[in-house]
């Protein structure tokens, strides 16, 4: 791989003679040539710039000087027939430089020519002109969303990032495998070395356990955690098929969930407590509720009864009441695009929270079931849209519900959350068990004319599962 770098400050690039890149040049693994752009000027002041056409502040680097300089690089014999040549132009207006691009350049290029701009940059015709050559590819790239004084730092970055991927430059290629921005699409886990204790800080004990499996898992958890906190854009780009259950659980702690349909991709999900209703928000809940309620009904239930129940309890007006009344708590989960994907609705009794028979609570069954004695809150609805079931989101919805309920009834002594679920709905029961509910009794629940047998389950409000 040959690099030709053109700059008005060639000595800025002397550091390329140091360290791994310097050694790789001496060893012949790469060939780095630095050129002074002013060598192609003809006036006595060695001028490379002029005022901007159309007016404005600053100076622009002249296309004619750059053209003469760059032409000499593109006729260089780089030791292969039909070499693949790139003209790399650093600019804050360029494509962000990524590891993926550097890997691609290292694999497929024979020569990278870098044109370091200064002042307001290089006359735009230089890029257009070389891009029209069949054997030259122009790549305008940026180091990040900030403005440097010149392209030299960006040239150093490109040479170093690409050169270390050229075979023979890094002594131990293994060290490239688990790095940040590698094939896992994550940031690297934290690294430690001796001394194991330093200024009161110890190395995480698992790393000295000698258990390679647990060390690998810990490192993966840390890489996921760090990436979720620092680079949500990288989490959003992950391929869901590369994530195991544990990965998903770790990412769930940071609000990331994947629906079952892999085409939908990753979604950061956030809980919202709905306190003030607009007709639009109430409609979102009503639509989701009407979509999901039939799934929890016994198979032999009449469609007309289900519809009548939904009209009475799950319409837009009812959700307006749920949001605005202190007797109800409505929590939703929305994805980043604002789509409502899950909700819970809890009925909070008045006063001290001790529910009477008139509230419809199976007070006897719940209280009779053991040492539980306390006010009862009914978890009336707890639904996830179909494609989100099994994604782990139920835990997030339950946690958000428990936390909000706890803060609402802080004064109450040992409150309990109870729910009734249809006897035949085993899937719901096993989910509620995972979410910390225990069976405490039975009740009858009427939809239309039909009497249904429900299992009653209850749990405390502490957020533990
Ligand atoms: N007028 C230019 C603009 O607003 O896009 C900025 C020119 S900058 C002061 C001068 C030179 O620094 C650029 O031509 C480029 O070579 C280099 N440069 C500045 N910021 C850079 C960045 N973020 N990435 C790559 N090169 C950069």
mmCIF file with all atom_site columns, N, CA, C and O in Angstrom, residues 15 38 49 57 74 83 120 139 152 177 238 241 262 274 282 287 301 323 342-343 356 381 404 423-424 427:
data_model
loop_
_atom_site.group_PDB
_atom_site.id
_atom_site.type_symbol
_atom_site.label_atom_id
_atom_site.label_alt_id
_atom_site.label_comp_id
_atom_site.label_asym_id
_atom_site.label_entity_id
_atom_site.label_seq_id
_atom_site.pdbx_PDB_ins_code
_atom_site.Cartn_x
_atom_site.Cartn_y
_atom_site.Cartn_z
_atom_site.occupancy
_atom_site.B_iso_or_equiv
_atom_site.pdbx_formal_charge
_atom_site.auth_seq_id
_atom_site.auth_comp_id
_atom_site.auth_asym_id
_atom_site.auth_atom_id
_atom_site.pdbx_PDB_model_num
ATOM 1   N N  . UNK A 1 15  ? 5.696   12.703  12.069  1.00 0.00 ? 15  UNK A N  1
ATOM 2   C CA . UNK A 1 15  ? 5.414   11.643  13.053  1.00 0.00 ? 15  UNK A CA 1
ATOM 3   C C  . UNK A 1 15  ? 5.105   10.307  12.387  1.00 0.00 ? 15  UNK A C  1
ATOM 4   O O  . UNK A 1 15  ? 5.097   9.266   13.048  1.00 0.00 ? 15  UNK A O  1
ATOM 5   N N  . UNK A 1 38  ? 3.836   23.390  -2.093  1.00 0.00 ? 38  UNK A N  1
ATOM 6   C CA . UNK A 1 38  ? 4.432   24.620  -2.652  1.00 0.00 ? 38  UNK A CA 1
ATOM 7   C C  . UNK A 1 38  ? 5.484   24.304  -3.714  1.00 0.00 ? 38  UNK A C  1
ATOM 8   O O  . UNK A 1 38  ? 5.882   25.182  -4.476  1.00 0.00 ? 38  UNK A O  1
ATOM 9   N N  . UNK A 1 49  ? -3.043  29.877  -2.714  1.00 0.00 ? 49  UNK A N  1
ATOM 10  C CA . UNK A 1 49  ? -4.446  30.223  -2.461  1.00 0.00 ? 49  UNK A CA 1
ATOM 11  C C  . UNK A 1 49  ? -4.820  31.534  -3.122  1.00 0.00 ? 49  UNK A C  1
ATOM 12  O O  . UNK A 1 49  ? -3.953  32.272  -3.596  1.00 0.00 ? 49  UNK A O  1
ATOM 13  N N  . UNK A 1 57  ? -15.324 35.555  3.349   1.00 0.00 ? 57  UNK A N  1
ATOM 14  C CA . UNK A 1 57  ? -14.099 35.604  4.149   1.00 0.00 ? 57  UNK A CA 1
ATOM 15  C C  . UNK A 1 57  ? -13.150 34.483  3.761   1.00 0.00 ? 57  UNK A C  1
ATOM 16  O O  . UNK A 1 57  ? -13.546 33.490  3.157   1.00 0.00 ? 57  UNK A O  1
ATOM 17  N N  . UNK A 1 74  ? -0.497  10.456  -9.409  1.00 0.00 ? 74  UNK A N  1
ATOM 18  C CA . UNK A 1 74  ? -1.322  9.431   -10.054 1.00 0.00 ? 74  UNK A CA 1
ATOM 19  C C  . UNK A 1 74  ? -0.637  8.741   -11.236 1.00 0.00 ? 74  UNK A C  1
ATOM 20  O O  . UNK A 1 74  ? -1.215  7.852   -11.849 1.00 0.00 ? 74  UNK A O  1
ATOM 21  N N  . UNK A 1 83  ? -3.392  -0.260  -10.915 1.00 0.00 ? 83  UNK A N  1
ATOM 22  C CA . UNK A 1 83  ? -3.572  -0.040  -9.475  1.00 0.00 ? 83  UNK A CA 1
ATOM 23  C C  . UNK A 1 83  ? -4.908  0.628   -9.159  1.00 0.00 ? 83  UNK A C  1
ATOM 24  O O  . UNK A 1 83  ? -5.426  1.418   -9.948  1.00 0.00 ? 83  UNK A O  1
ATOM 25  N N  . UNK A 1 120 ? -9.911  28.029  3.707   1.00 0.00 ? 120 UNK A N  1
ATOM 26  C CA . UNK A 1 120 ? -11.320 27.616  3.559   1.00 0.00 ? 120 UNK A CA 1
ATOM 27  C C  . UNK A 1 120 ? -11.437 26.283  2.817   1.00 0.00 ? 120 UNK A C  1
ATOM 28  O O  . UNK A 1 120 ? -12.539 25.838  2.494   1.00 0.00 ? 120 UNK A O  1
ATOM 29  N N  . UNK A 1 139 ? -12.648 10.295  -2.408  1.00 0.00 ? 139 UNK A N  1
ATOM 30  C CA . UNK A 1 139 ? -13.301 10.038  -1.120  1.00 0.00 ? 139 UNK A CA 1
ATOM 31  C C  . UNK A 1 139 ? -13.103 11.264  -0.232  1.00 0.00 ? 139 UNK A C  1
ATOM 32  O O  . UNK A 1 139 ? -12.001 11.512  0.253   1.00 0.00 ? 139 UNK A O  1
ATOM 33  N N  . UNK A 1 152 ? -3.978  18.007  7.878   1.00 0.00 ? 152 UNK A N  1
ATOM 34  C CA . UNK A 1 152 ? -2.856  17.129  8.250   1.00 0.00 ? 152 UNK A CA 1
ATOM 35  C C  . UNK A 1 152 ? -3.229  16.119  9.335   1.00 0.00 ? 152 UNK A C  1
ATOM 36  O O  . UNK A 1 152 ? -2.839  14.949  9.264   1.00 0.00 ? 152 UNK A O  1
ATOM 37  N N  . UNK A 1 177 ? -9.009  -8.247  16.601  1.00 0.00 ? 177 UNK A N  1
ATOM 38  C CA . UNK A 1 177 ? -10.281 -8.953  16.491  1.00 0.00 ? 177 UNK A CA 1
ATOM 39  C C  . UNK A 1 177 ? -11.390 -8.371  17.373  1.00 0.00 ? 177 UNK A C  1
ATOM 40  O O  . UNK A 1 177 ? -12.492 -8.134  16.913  1.00 0.00 ? 177 UNK A O  1
ATOM 41  N N  . UNK A 1 238 ? -27.274 -2.753  15.266  1.00 0.00 ? 238 UNK A N  1
ATOM 42  C CA . UNK A 1 238 ? -26.914 -4.164  15.506  1.00 0.00 ? 238 UNK A CA 1
ATOM 43  C C  . UNK A 1 238 ? -27.841 -5.101  14.736  1.00 0.00 ? 238 UNK A C  1
ATOM 44  O O  . UNK A 1 238 ? -29.026 -4.826  14.584  1.00 0.00 ? 238 UNK A O  1
ATOM 45  N N  . UNK A 1 241 ? -30.019 -10.844 14.947  1.00 0.00 ? 241 UNK A N  1
ATOM 46  C CA . UNK A 1 241 ? -29.738 -12.286 14.957  1.00 0.00 ? 241 UNK A CA 1
ATOM 47  C C  . UNK A 1 241 ? -28.405 -12.595 15.646  1.00 0.00 ? 241 UNK A C  1
ATOM 48  O O  . UNK A 1 241 ? -28.106 -13.746 15.939  1.00 0.00 ? 241 UNK A O  1
ATOM 49  N N  . UNK A 1 262 ? -37.930 -9.538  12.697  1.00 0.00 ? 262 UNK A N  1
ATOM 50  C CA . UNK A 1 262 ? -36.580 -8.985  12.581  1.00 0.00 ? 262 UNK A CA 1
ATOM 51  C C  . UNK A 1 262 ? -36.498 -7.801  11.620  1.00 0.00 ? 262 UNK A C  1
ATOM 52  O O  . UNK A 1 262 ? -35.585 -6.993  11.702  1.00 0.00 ? 262 UNK A O  1
ATOM 53  N N  . UNK A 1 274 ? -49.266 8.511   31.387  1.00 0.00 ? 274 UNK A N  1
ATOM 54  C CA . UNK A 1 274 ? -50.210 9.415   30.723  1.00 0.00 ? 274 UNK A CA 1
ATOM 55  C C  . UNK A 1 274 ? -51.080 10.094  31.767  1.00 0.00 ? 274 UNK A C  1
ATOM 56  O O  . UNK A 1 274 ? -51.835 9.438   32.483  1.00 0.00 ? 274 UNK A O  1
ATOM 57  N N  . UNK A 1 282 ? -55.627 9.490   23.523  1.00 0.00 ? 282 UNK A N  1
ATOM 58  C CA . UNK A 1 282 ? -56.664 8.551   23.963  1.00 0.00 ? 282 UNK A CA 1
ATOM 59  C C  . UNK A 1 282 ? -56.959 7.548   22.847  1.00 0.00 ? 282 UNK A C  1
ATOM 60  O O  . UNK A 1 282 ? -57.154 6.349   23.106  1.00 0.00 ? 282 UNK A O  1
ATOM 61  N N  . UNK A 1 287 ? -57.015 2.197   20.416  1.00 0.00 ? 287 UNK A N  1
ATOM 62  C CA . UNK A 1 287 ? -56.701 1.308   19.275  1.00 0.00 ? 287 UNK A CA 1
ATOM 63  C C  . UNK A 1 287 ? -55.861 0.119   19.732  1.00 0.00 ? 287 UNK A C  1
ATOM 64  O O  . UNK A 1 287 ? -56.118 -1.024  19.350  1.00 0.00 ? 287 UNK A O  1
ATOM 65  N N  . UNK A 1 301 ? -65.551 -17.413 23.614  1.00 0.00 ? 301 UNK A N  1
ATOM 66  C CA . UNK A 1 301 ? -66.291 -16.183 23.907  1.00 0.00 ? 301 UNK A CA 1
ATOM 67  C C  . UNK A 1 301 ? -66.881 -15.600 22.619  1.00 0.00 ? 301 UNK A C  1
ATOM 68  O O  . UNK A 1 301 ? -66.232 -15.612 21.570  1.00 0.00 ? 301 UNK A O  1
ATOM 69  N N  . UNK A 1 323 ? -56.933 8.501   32.057  1.00 0.00 ? 323 UNK A N  1
ATOM 70  C CA . UNK A 1 323 ? -55.780 9.406   32.150  1.00 0.00 ? 323 UNK A CA 1
ATOM 71  C C  . UNK A 1 323 ? -56.038 10.524  33.139  1.00 0.00 ? 323 UNK A C  1
ATOM 72  O O  . UNK A 1 323 ? -55.134 10.952  33.836  1.00 0.00 ? 323 UNK A O  1
ATOM 73  N N  . UNK A 1 342 ? -47.307 -0.855  24.120  1.00 0.00 ? 342 UNK A N  1
ATOM 74  C CA . UNK A 1 342 ? -47.760 -1.616  25.286  1.00 0.00 ? 342 UNK A CA 1
ATOM 75  C C  . UNK A 1 342 ? -48.404 -0.646  26.264  1.00 0.00 ? 342 UNK A C  1
ATOM 76  O O  . UNK A 1 342 ? -48.131 0.550   26.232  1.00 0.00 ? 342 UNK A O  1
ATOM 77  N N  . UNK A 1 343 ? -49.284 -1.182  27.129  1.00 0.00 ? 343 UNK A N  1
ATOM 78  C CA . UNK A 1 343 ? -49.840 -0.312  28.166  1.00 0.00 ? 343 UNK A CA 1
ATOM 79  C C  . UNK A 1 343 ? -50.252 -1.135  29.371  1.00 0.00 ? 343 UNK A C  1
ATOM 80  O O  . UNK A 1 343 ? -50.480 -2.339  29.272  1.00 0.00 ? 343 UNK A O  1
ATOM 81  N N  . UNK A 1 356 ? -63.183 -2.204  49.059  1.00 0.00 ? 356 UNK A N  1
ATOM 82  C CA . UNK A 1 356 ? -64.375 -2.916  49.516  1.00 0.00 ? 356 UNK A CA 1
ATOM 83  C C  . UNK A 1 356 ? -64.890 -3.814  48.414  1.00 0.00 ? 356 UNK A C  1
ATOM 84  O O  . UNK A 1 356 ? -64.398 -3.772  47.286  1.00 0.00 ? 356 UNK A O  1
ATOM 85  N N  . UNK A 1 381 ? -55.444 -3.931  33.306  1.00 0.00 ? 381 UNK A N  1
ATOM 86  C CA . UNK A 1 381 ? -55.020 -4.275  31.938  1.00 0.00 ? 381 UNK A CA 1
ATOM 87  C C  . UNK A 1 381 ? -53.492 -4.263  31.878  1.00 0.00 ? 381 UNK A C  1
ATOM 88  O O  . UNK A 1 381 ? -52.851 -3.394  32.484  1.00 0.00 ? 381 UNK A O  1
ATOM 89  N N  . UNK A 1 404 ? -44.322 3.653   39.524  1.00 0.00 ? 404 UNK A N  1
ATOM 90  C CA . UNK A 1 404 ? -45.264 4.771   39.569  1.00 0.00 ? 404 UNK A CA 1
ATOM 91  C C  . UNK A 1 404 ? -46.332 4.538   40.639  1.00 0.00 ? 404 UNK A C  1
ATOM 92  O O  . UNK A 1 404 ? -46.685 5.452   41.388  1.00 0.00 ? 404 UNK A O  1
ATOM 93  N N  . UNK A 1 423 ? -58.497 -18.570 33.213  1.00 0.00 ? 423 UNK A N  1
ATOM 94  C CA . UNK A 1 423 ? -57.911 -19.873 33.563  1.00 0.00 ? 423 UNK A CA 1
ATOM 95  C C  . UNK A 1 423 ? -57.178 -20.498 32.380  1.00 0.00 ? 423 UNK A C  1
ATOM 96  O O  . UNK A 1 423 ? -56.138 -21.124 32.549  1.00 0.00 ? 423 UNK A O  1
ATOM 97  N N  . UNK A 1 424 ? -57.754 -20.283 31.182  1.00 0.00 ? 424 UNK A N  1
ATOM 98  C CA . UNK A 1 424 ? -57.157 -20.940 30.008  1.00 0.00 ? 424 UNK A CA 1
ATOM 99  C C  . UNK A 1 424 ? -55.915 -20.218 29.484  1.00 0.00 ? 424 UNK A C  1
ATOM 100 O O  . UNK A 1 424 ? -55.209 -20.747 28.621  1.00 0.00 ? 424 UNK A O  1
ATOM 101 N N  . UNK A 1 427 ? -50.228 -18.722 28.925  1.00 0.00 ? 427 UNK A N  1
ATOM 102 C CA . UNK A 1 427 ? -49.108 -17.844 28.556  1.00 0.00 ? 427 UNK A CA 1
ATOM 103 C C  . UNK A 1 427 ? -49.068 -16.630 29.497  1.00 0.00 ? 427 UNK A C  1
ATOM 104 O O  . UNK A 1 427 ? -48.026 -16.270 30.024  1.00 0.00 ? 427 UNK A O  1
#
